[in-house]
């Protein structure tokens, strides 16, 4: 087992549960695997496929995923093929022939195709194992229900002695039972691995407006150099706007949403996968079927509608296990919009509840990863140390007077104003609305001048979350004072606020940092601490891009970011030294080894 892991995949150790899952499978027992995205599910059937006699049939719902997996296996010298509707007839005929001759170790096939092949191709080949990938598609309860999956019970009926392994990243109990029942699995061993993705950092930023958000994103991307990332937006319009603003700043962006034509969408996706475009600004429509392992960051420009969607979307970062960063932006406007969507949906109660849980996550004062994992039914013993709350624990102060100012302004306008007007009154801004309604005459006009617009927004969100005010969604989003709010207003109760800290990307902090580093001669990038290492990485990244283009496969299939990193750390200068590089199979070593070793030698000669 270890031998195959090393020879064909270039890894020295199994990840948790992989070994147990593989053992169970090669003993011809049925297996159900629940592992998060990037957890390493594929090896759990690919290694058995290589160890067992015959062909492993992999049922996979998306052609793009199939293509990716087949390319990745072939890049390691493993004979894998796909049968699908994208292939030409001739290609499919060749694949069938190779299968019949026993030349194929893994055959990827779509669910509809396998149903039509049960009495044809499948009878003519020696099958070692059935692997059902994305098995949650079988369940009506799951989020990507595929009717064809419900007919897969035919596999057990026709091939009662062939073991089945089903794999998914969706963990809930109903789906789990559904998979076992529908596939007629025989007392399967169920393996559930932790859903934690410790390499993904978590960060929430609240109360920012477009201009400031773009500024923060700009700095964040600059810090990330050429690394690939996704920006998720709530609407098509926002996705386009964000893309436009960033591209005006010189960034390399593409847009992806359901309003574009198939061709436009495919192009955006393809460019991203092949590192021809660095950033995709997208709606939730983007991401299904993307296995790109070197997505280094994910930004949510708006609050997502549930923790499930959020976790799935950030999960697209860092599949290769390397450090990856995420930012979630969150504002009152998002809450108003999402509440409206939820109210109008046909599962109103459920959707409101999901949104509330999402909001609790964004508002929490305890380790964010704990909240996420507890949502998925897992308990964590320690704080993670890799979220903004852990890194920068919130401090509180007595905010009674600030809150009273806001509440008083709301009261004096008879609770007939939305957040923006409230802030204008507090900050004493003269504008048309203020004039027309004579708000400048009220006693609280201008009493909050000393607090910036953004900080007011943040405090008002806090007041909302502590239950001092409510938003009347059906009354033009006017703010209403609650009973507890009245207690604070009439000094019957004190109230605390969380101190707003300037984050590293804000205007002030950034200026400070620039000043600190300006006398150190750091080119282009104020954050590049280890310049030496980074430019070797860049050299190797460009080599990888060139090799990938020559073969017309995505760069991350030639080599993952973590393998490139391993090359940078160890700087091998002869072929033998490549033995210790993680992720470099024998096949890749022979194919690319010389190129990379030469590039490293050249780099060392030039730089030392
Ligand atoms: P999943 O299908 O669960 O989303 P993959 O099977 O695509 O995840 O694996 C994610 C990444 O982890 C891949 O780049 C894979 O090569 C890598 N990986 C899997 N198992 C190991 C291992 N034992 N050691 C190191 N890397 C691994
Ligand atoms: Zn934490």
XYZ file of C-alpha atoms and ligand atoms in Angstrom:
636
model
C 0.000 0.000 0.000
C 2.729 2.412 1.045
C 4.765 1.408 -1.945
C 1.986 2.340 -4.322
C 1.387 5.582 -2.466
C 5.029 6.513 -2.938
C 5.550 5.229 -6.463
C 2.359 6.453 -8.067
C 1.519 9.512 -6.004
C 4.840 10.497 -4.487
C 3.526 10.666 -0.881
C 5.135 9.013 2.109
C 2.285 8.950 4.645
C -1.407 8.313 4.564
C -3.810 10.923 5.793
C -6.128 9.950 8.668
C -8.471 7.044 7.749
C -7.092 6.536 4.230
C -5.235 3.374 5.188
C -8.230 1.908 7.039
C -10.538 2.704 4.120
C -8.189 1.134 1.586
C -7.772 -1.985 3.736
C -11.523 -2.412 4.077
C -11.969 -2.014 0.334
C -9.291 -4.459 -0.779
C -10.851 -6.961 1.615
C -13.904 -6.655 -0.638
C -16.116 -5.090 1.984
C -18.539 -2.254 1.235
C -17.399 1.169 2.401
C -18.969 4.583 2.891
C -16.568 7.522 3.142
C -17.431 10.988 4.443
C -14.557 13.384 4.081
C -14.408 17.113 3.498
C -13.401 18.558 0.143
C -9.659 18.213 -0.236
C -9.553 15.510 2.423
C -8.104 12.971 0.001
C -11.055 10.819 -1.008
C -9.764 9.892 -4.456
C -6.803 7.874 -3.191
C -9.229 5.747 -1.176
C -10.419 4.028 -4.363
C -7.484 4.738 -6.655
C -5.030 2.748 -4.542
C -7.374 -0.272 -4.278
C -7.868 0.006 -8.042
C -4.122 -0.345 -8.517
C -3.871 -3.205 -6.033
C -6.795 -5.320 -7.204
C -7.033 -7.378 -10.325
C -9.309 -5.957 -13.049
C -10.859 -2.537 -13.661
C -12.370 -0.180 -11.099
C -15.481 1.566 -12.357
C -15.829 5.100 -11.016
C -19.258 6.711 -11.270
C -18.879 10.466 -11.366
C -21.604 13.014 -12.069
C -19.712 15.807 -13.749
C -17.743 15.585 -16.946
C -15.325 18.304 -15.840
C -14.490 16.359 -12.666
C -14.001 13.191 -14.674
C -11.657 14.926 -17.047
C -9.655 16.367 -14.202
C -9.285 13.047 -12.405
C -8.346 11.150 -15.540
C -5.743 13.741 -16.470
C -4.306 13.682 -12.956
C -4.024 9.880 -12.999
C -2.498 9.797 -16.459
C 0.002 12.428 -15.370
C 1.166 9.842 -12.827
C 1.432 7.124 -15.445
C -1.744 5.292 -14.426
C -4.015 3.941 -17.119
C -7.299 5.751 -16.552
C -10.004 6.478 -19.103
C -13.423 8.106 -19.259
C -16.501 7.135 -21.211
C -18.754 10.111 -21.784
C -20.681 12.199 -24.242
C -17.831 14.650 -24.816
C -15.606 11.998 -26.356
C -16.019 11.317 -30.055
C -17.470 7.956 -31.047
C -14.046 6.788 -32.139
C -12.559 7.734 -28.792
C -15.280 5.866 -26.948
C -14.781 2.814 -29.150
C -11.071 2.804 -28.361
C -11.801 3.116 -24.648
C -14.197 0.168 -24.799
C -11.630 -1.915 -26.589
C -8.901 -1.100 -24.113
C -11.252 -2.007 -21.288
C -12.089 -5.333 -22.856
C -8.405 -6.084 -23.254
C -7.916 -5.459 -19.556
C -5.641 -2.499 -20.152
C -7.558 0.030 -18.050
C -7.183 0.234 -14.273
C -9.783 2.961 -13.698
C -12.762 3.709 -15.902
C -14.712 6.905 -15.172
C -18.286 6.916 -16.325
C -21.394 9.048 -15.794
C -24.424 7.573 -14.005
C -26.654 7.652 -17.083
C -23.984 5.967 -19.146
C -23.360 3.199 -16.675
C -27.070 2.322 -16.639
C -27.006 1.768 -20.366
C -23.783 -0.262 -20.186
C -24.792 -2.689 -17.455
C -25.682 -5.401 -19.957
C -22.989 -4.541 -22.467
C -19.531 -3.259 -21.649
C -19.704 -4.096 -17.951
C -20.346 -7.746 -18.742
C -17.286 -7.955 -20.933
C -14.756 -6.728 -18.438
C -13.382 -7.950 -15.173
C -14.564 -5.441 -12.599
C -12.628 -5.085 -9.354
C -14.612 -2.385 -7.578
C -17.416 0.121 -8.013
C -16.585 3.592 -6.684
C -19.505 6.010 -6.453
C -18.090 9.532 -6.225
C -20.185 12.504 -5.031
C -22.567 9.909 -3.662
C -24.805 12.525 -2.008
C -26.306 13.091 -5.469
C -28.337 9.970 -4.760
C -30.415 11.654 -2.124
C -33.350 13.937 -2.634
C -32.256 15.586 0.599
C -28.819 16.344 -0.721
C -28.214 19.581 -2.567
C -27.225 18.196 -5.983
C -29.855 15.527 -6.513
C -29.344 13.516 -9.723
C -32.277 11.223 -10.600
C -30.016 8.766 -12.446
C -28.196 8.048 -9.205
C -31.340 6.442 -7.789
C -31.131 3.619 -10.298
C -27.654 2.551 -9.326
C -29.063 -0.305 -7.217
C -28.782 -2.271 -10.445
C -25.038 -2.593 -9.853
C -25.520 -4.687 -6.753
C -28.273 -6.694 -8.401
C -26.217 -7.556 -11.445
C -22.838 -7.822 -9.780
C -23.521 -9.070 -6.254
C -19.928 -10.007 -5.486
C -18.226 -6.762 -6.481
C -17.541 -4.427 -3.525
C -18.872 -0.866 -3.543
C -17.239 2.231 -2.110
C -19.335 5.403 -1.930
C -17.736 8.769 -1.218
C -19.108 12.198 -0.377
C -18.308 15.459 1.375
C -21.893 15.919 2.573
C -22.284 14.545 6.019
C -25.855 14.694 7.211
C -27.512 11.551 8.523
C -30.481 11.288 6.182
C -28.243 11.463 3.124
C -25.922 8.892 4.627
C -28.739 6.379 5.205
C -30.171 7.065 1.785
C -26.882 6.268 0.081
C -26.539 2.942 1.902
C -30.123 1.942 1.217
C -30.282 2.953 -2.408
C -26.997 1.350 -3.384
C -28.037 -1.751 -1.431
C -24.728 -1.692 0.320
C -24.047 -4.724 2.479
C -23.483 -3.681 6.076
C -20.904 -1.130 4.988
C -18.201 0.199 7.235
C -18.747 3.934 7.568
C -15.689 6.192 7.850
C -16.288 9.759 8.917
C -13.295 12.024 9.020
C -13.099 15.405 10.659
C -14.510 18.242 8.597
C -11.901 20.608 9.874
C -9.683 22.263 7.271
C -7.005 23.730 9.507
C -4.979 25.172 6.615
C -7.776 27.607 5.729
C -7.646 30.836 7.733
C -10.910 32.554 8.659
C -11.489 36.274 8.846
C -14.648 38.379 9.070
C -14.790 42.097 8.293
C -17.966 43.953 8.964
C -19.596 47.208 8.070
C -17.493 48.175 5.054
C -18.871 49.943 1.982
C -17.882 49.191 -1.595
C -14.988 51.626 -1.815
C -13.304 50.414 1.347
C -14.000 46.771 0.518
C -12.261 47.153 -2.823
C -9.322 48.851 -1.131
C -8.999 45.972 1.326
C -9.340 43.375 -1.418
C -6.711 45.142 -3.469
C -4.179 45.019 -0.661
C -5.100 41.464 0.176
C -4.505 40.355 -3.421
C -1.256 42.293 -3.618
C -0.086 40.399 -0.590
C -0.936 37.187 -2.405
C 1.133 37.906 -5.494
C 0.147 35.760 -8.440
C -1.944 33.345 -6.450
C -5.341 32.223 -7.716
C -8.476 33.250 -5.873
C -12.259 33.478 -6.046
C -14.466 36.396 -5.011
C -18.042 35.349 -4.318
C -20.719 38.024 -4.698
C -24.427 37.972 -3.937
C -25.648 39.125 -7.338
C -24.584 38.990 -10.960
C -24.416 42.741 -11.020
C -22.080 42.897 -8.045
C -19.835 40.216 -9.549
C -19.499 42.299 -12.683
C -18.944 45.505 -10.751
C -16.238 44.011 -8.533
C -14.506 42.519 -11.542
C -14.601 45.880 -13.301
C -13.247 47.796 -10.310
C -10.404 45.348 -9.801
C -9.552 45.168 -13.442
C -9.377 48.987 -13.470
C -6.764 48.607 -10.774
C -4.764 46.356 -13.077
C -5.826 42.972 -11.745
C -6.420 40.019 -13.936
C -10.085 39.053 -13.466
C -12.892 37.100 -15.093
C -16.617 37.026 -14.336
C -18.744 33.927 -13.870
C -22.503 33.791 -13.279
C -25.601 32.090 -14.588
C -26.511 35.075 -16.753
C -23.613 34.485 -19.126
C -23.677 32.187 -22.127
C -22.287 28.670 -21.840
C -19.316 29.650 -23.922
C -18.482 32.664 -21.776
C -18.778 30.601 -18.617
C -16.645 27.793 -19.950
C -13.987 30.237 -21.010
C -13.856 31.887 -17.589
C -13.626 28.524 -15.856
C -11.045 27.190 -18.265
C -8.853 30.280 -18.010
C -8.961 30.069 -14.243
C -8.130 26.356 -14.093
C -5.208 26.810 -16.444
C -3.793 29.841 -14.576
C -4.477 32.117 -17.520
C -6.622 34.327 -15.319
C -5.867 34.907 -11.674
C -9.176 35.955 -10.143
C -12.782 34.959 -10.743
C -15.577 37.245 -9.528
C -18.587 34.996 -9.355
C -21.964 34.165 -7.930
C -22.581 30.848 -6.171
C -22.979 29.324 -9.638
C -19.196 28.980 -9.773
C -17.241 26.127 -8.282
C -19.122 22.872 -8.785
C -16.827 20.546 -10.609
C -13.667 22.504 -9.988
C -10.856 20.426 -8.593
C -8.148 23.067 -8.997
C -5.888 22.378 -6.051
C -4.017 25.701 -6.028
C -6.838 28.099 -5.207
C -5.014 30.079 -2.499
C -7.793 32.383 -1.288
C -11.552 32.913 -1.283
C -13.289 36.187 -0.501
C -16.976 36.568 0.216
C -17.847 40.056 -0.908
C -21.274 39.570 0.674
C -22.643 37.389 3.446
C -23.631 33.911 2.150
C -27.117 32.616 2.873
C -26.091 29.667 5.031
C -23.116 28.085 6.745
C -23.352 25.114 4.363
C -22.832 27.325 1.318
C -20.134 29.312 3.071
C -18.180 26.229 4.088
C -18.473 24.678 0.685
C -17.270 27.857 -0.984
C -14.275 28.498 1.256
C -13.515 24.780 0.953
C -12.472 25.421 -2.629
C -9.321 27.037 -1.272
C -6.283 25.020 -0.282
C -7.173 21.557 -1.485
C -3.471 20.819 -1.595
C -3.274 21.348 2.152
C -1.117 24.474 1.953
C -1.967 27.608 3.879
C -4.897 29.468 2.305
C -6.754 32.587 3.335
C -10.394 33.633 3.364
C -12.235 36.867 4.107
C -15.937 37.286 4.716
C -17.416 40.777 4.362
C -20.663 41.442 6.113
C -22.939 44.478 6.275
C -26.419 45.541 7.269
C -27.308 45.822 3.584
C -26.497 42.128 3.128
C -28.691 41.168 6.070
C -31.586 43.190 4.694
C -31.265 41.666 1.243
C -30.831 38.078 2.450
C -33.719 38.372 4.886
C -35.890 39.526 2.028
C -34.845 36.534 -0.101
C -35.511 34.161 2.770
C -38.921 35.705 3.538
C -39.947 35.334 -0.079
C -38.667 31.773 -0.463
C -40.923 28.777 -0.120
C -39.022 27.393 2.846
C -39.220 30.586 4.802
C -38.668 29.291 8.364
C -35.754 27.062 7.442
C -34.042 29.733 5.384
C -34.437 32.388 8.068
C -32.985 29.961 10.594
C -30.040 29.204 8.314
C -29.410 32.882 7.796
C -29.497 33.447 11.543
C -26.848 30.795 12.063
C -24.727 32.416 9.382
C -25.095 35.757 11.103
C -24.164 34.258 14.463
C -20.999 32.953 12.874
C -20.142 36.387 11.514
C -20.876 38.025 14.855
C -19.255 35.576 17.197
C -16.747 36.551 19.837
C -15.364 33.030 20.176
C -13.132 30.997 17.860
C -14.884 30.893 14.500
C -13.747 27.389 13.628
C -15.444 26.095 16.754
C -18.721 27.561 15.541
C -18.321 26.047 12.076
C -17.459 22.598 13.313
C -20.184 22.571 15.926
C -22.628 23.441 13.164
C -21.543 20.226 11.445
C -21.890 18.292 14.695
C -18.217 18.131 15.621
C -16.733 19.449 18.831
C -13.328 20.996 18.990
C -11.318 20.908 22.195
C -9.146 23.944 21.525
C -9.329 27.314 19.842
C -7.902 27.118 16.350
C -5.375 29.969 16.385
C -6.075 30.537 12.692
C -9.121 32.807 12.750
C -9.377 36.539 13.386
C -11.004 36.055 16.792
C -8.182 33.780 17.969
C -5.512 36.079 16.590
C -7.077 39.225 17.885
C -9.532 38.531 20.702
C -12.279 41.139 20.976
C -12.131 43.698 23.781
C -15.228 45.367 25.157
C -15.917 48.771 26.606
C -18.866 50.496 28.218
C -20.792 51.672 25.164
C -23.903 52.941 26.950
C -23.503 56.548 25.847
C -22.816 55.701 22.214
C -25.810 53.387 22.117
C -27.995 55.988 23.815
C -27.082 58.575 21.189
C -28.190 56.236 18.423
C -31.339 55.121 20.187
C -32.280 58.664 21.010
C -31.967 59.719 17.373
C -34.192 56.824 16.357
C -36.762 57.769 18.991
C -36.771 61.450 18.011
C -37.607 60.596 14.413
C -40.505 58.410 15.574
C -38.599 55.318 14.487
C -39.103 56.215 10.830
C -35.522 56.060 9.518
C -33.222 53.409 8.070
C -29.575 52.936 9.121
C -28.063 55.330 6.584
C -30.267 58.231 7.688
C -29.536 57.444 11.323
C -25.816 57.746 10.682
C -26.296 60.981 8.734
C -28.177 62.454 11.699
C -25.597 61.254 14.210
C -22.729 62.594 12.146
C -24.529 65.847 11.375
C -24.452 65.449 7.599
C -26.568 67.996 5.750
C -28.170 66.351 2.749
C -31.456 66.571 0.936
C -33.256 64.024 3.053
C -32.110 65.743 6.248
C -33.349 69.122 4.957
C -36.679 67.840 3.693
C -37.508 66.155 6.959
C -35.954 68.905 9.073
C -33.868 66.343 10.909
C -31.207 68.982 11.537
C -33.540 70.423 14.145
C -33.522 67.392 16.402
C -31.421 67.449 19.510
C -29.197 64.521 18.588
C -28.165 65.977 15.219
C -24.377 65.823 15.007
C -23.780 64.307 18.464
C -21.837 61.433 16.938
C -19.504 63.426 14.723
C -16.449 62.010 16.417
C -17.249 58.497 15.205
C -16.651 57.615 11.554
C -19.418 56.427 9.252
C -17.961 52.939 9.106
C -17.637 52.669 12.856
C -21.245 53.753 13.279
C -22.265 51.006 10.916
C -20.320 48.526 12.959
C -21.847 49.727 16.247
C -25.343 49.642 14.788
C -24.788 46.052 13.661
C -23.678 45.239 17.187
C -26.809 46.902 18.585
C -28.904 44.863 16.208
C -27.232 41.655 17.266
C -27.558 42.431 20.943
C -31.249 42.994 20.422
C -31.440 46.733 21.213
C -32.959 47.482 17.821
C -34.769 45.628 15.067
C -35.104 46.242 11.376
C -38.693 46.503 10.120
C -38.126 44.808 6.787
C -41.687 45.479 5.704
C -41.441 49.215 6.546
C -38.649 50.391 4.292
C -36.095 48.888 6.679
C -36.783 51.433 9.377
C -35.106 50.860 12.721
C -37.286 50.099 15.745
C -36.225 50.195 19.384
C -36.863 46.984 21.313
C -37.850 46.669 24.949
C -34.241 45.994 25.996
C -33.210 48.918 23.836
C -35.552 51.160 25.809
C -33.931 50.044 29.057
C -30.564 51.243 27.767
C -32.056 54.442 26.373
C -33.621 55.362 29.710
C -30.472 54.428 31.648
C -32.023 51.427 33.370
C -29.323 49.172 31.940
C -25.711 49.589 30.890
C -24.465 48.171 27.605
C -21.143 47.054 26.169
C -19.697 47.376 22.703
C -16.799 45.531 21.108
C -13.793 47.728 20.328
C -13.333 48.146 16.574
C -9.784 47.339 15.639
C -8.122 48.618 12.536
C -7.182 45.616 10.480
C -3.965 45.144 8.574
C -5.471 46.193 5.256
C -7.157 49.391 6.398
C -5.929 52.762 5.235
C -4.246 53.698 8.473
C -2.522 50.399 9.189
C -1.345 50.068 5.627
C 0.270 53.515 5.622
C 1.999 52.698 8.869
C 3.361 49.451 7.481
C 4.551 51.129 4.305
C 6.471 53.656 6.346
C 8.049 50.920 8.432
C 9.216 48.978 5.412
C 9.984 51.771 2.990
C 13.620 52.009 3.959
C 14.095 48.293 3.527
C 14.521 47.941 -0.179
C 11.630 45.668 -0.941
C 10.442 45.836 -4.509
C 6.763 45.875 -5.486
C 5.496 43.957 -2.547
C 5.697 45.259 0.983
C 4.809 41.845 2.355
C 7.420 39.749 0.648
C 9.404 38.630 3.640
C 11.357 35.841 2.066
C 12.154 37.260 -1.317
C 14.679 34.607 -2.182
C 12.314 31.744 -1.690
C 9.472 33.504 -3.375
C 11.309 34.168 -6.540
C 12.537 30.588 -6.800
C 8.920 29.629 -6.376
C 8.016 32.079 -9.111
C 10.718 30.624 -11.405
C 9.402 27.128 -10.867
C 5.812 28.266 -11.207
C 6.580 29.694 -14.647
C 8.339 26.481 -15.653
C 5.285 24.548 -14.550
C 3.060 26.849 -16.580
C 5.188 26.273 -19.666
C 5.146 22.487 -19.278
C 1.384 22.535 -18.702
C 0.799 24.605 -21.816
C 2.890 22.203 -23.888
C 0.729 19.316 -22.799
C -2.548 21.230 -22.656
C -3.238 20.216 -19.067
C -3.787 22.472 -16.038
C -0.587 23.510 -14.192
C -1.755 22.009 -10.891
C -1.892 18.618 -12.588
C 1.732 18.886 -13.647
C 2.593 19.573 -10.026
C 0.712 20.911 -7.012
C 1.707 24.111 -5.216
C 2.794 22.018 -2.266
C 5.191 20.035 -4.473
C 6.610 23.298 -5.821
C 7.000 24.500 -2.250
C 8.782 21.298 -1.338
C 11.191 21.866 -4.258
C 11.855 25.408 -3.003
C 12.534 24.204 0.518
C 14.915 21.410 -0.438
C 16.388 22.825 -3.627
C 17.390 19.473 -5.151
C 20.271 19.793 -7.611
C 20.423 16.220 -8.868
C 17.791 13.685 -9.883
C 18.436 11.447 -6.851
C 17.582 14.292 -4.496
C 14.070 14.308 -5.943
C 13.211 11.171 -3.951
C 12.276 13.247 -0.935
C 9.951 15.616 -2.733
C 6.355 15.124 -1.636
C 3.863 14.613 -4.445
C 6.398 13.622 -7.082
C 5.549 10.173 -8.432
C 8.159 8.031 -10.211
C 6.492 8.884 -13.481
C 6.655 12.640 -12.910
C 10.199 12.389 -11.642
C 11.246 10.805 -14.911
C 9.212 13.156 -16.995
C 9.858 16.523 -15.366
C 12.730 15.897 -12.953
C 15.492 17.092 -15.227
C 13.707 20.315 -16.129
C 13.119 21.277 -12.528
C 16.589 20.321 -11.336
C 18.163 22.405 -14.125
C 15.971 25.363 -13.277
C 16.950 25.136 -9.608
C 20.650 24.869 -10.440
C 20.466 27.850 -12.742
C 18.643 29.839 -10.118
C 21.216 28.975 -7.445
C 24.109 29.881 -9.749
C 22.573 33.220 -10.537
C 21.658 34.086 -6.995
C 24.513 32.927 -4.833
P -11.212 15.154 -2.283
O -11.598 14.277 -3.433
O -11.508 14.544 -0.955
O -11.729 16.546 -2.395
P -8.580 14.755 -3.307
O -8.652 13.302 -3.369
O -8.694 15.538 -4.561
O -9.641 15.312 -2.270
O -7.243 15.154 -2.538
C -6.922 16.484 -2.260
C -5.425 16.708 -2.356
O -4.744 16.024 -1.317
C -4.830 16.193 -3.664
O -3.937 17.175 -4.139
C -4.131 14.919 -3.251
O -3.049 14.628 -4.099
C -3.673 15.245 -1.847
N -3.495 14.044 -1.020
C -4.340 13.005 -0.887
N -3.846 12.073 -0.046
C -2.636 12.528 0.360
C -1.608 12.009 1.238
N -1.732 10.842 1.847
N -0.509 12.771 1.418
C -0.377 13.966 0.805
N -1.292 14.492 -0.031
C -2.424 13.794 -0.253
Zn -10.063 30.292 15.999
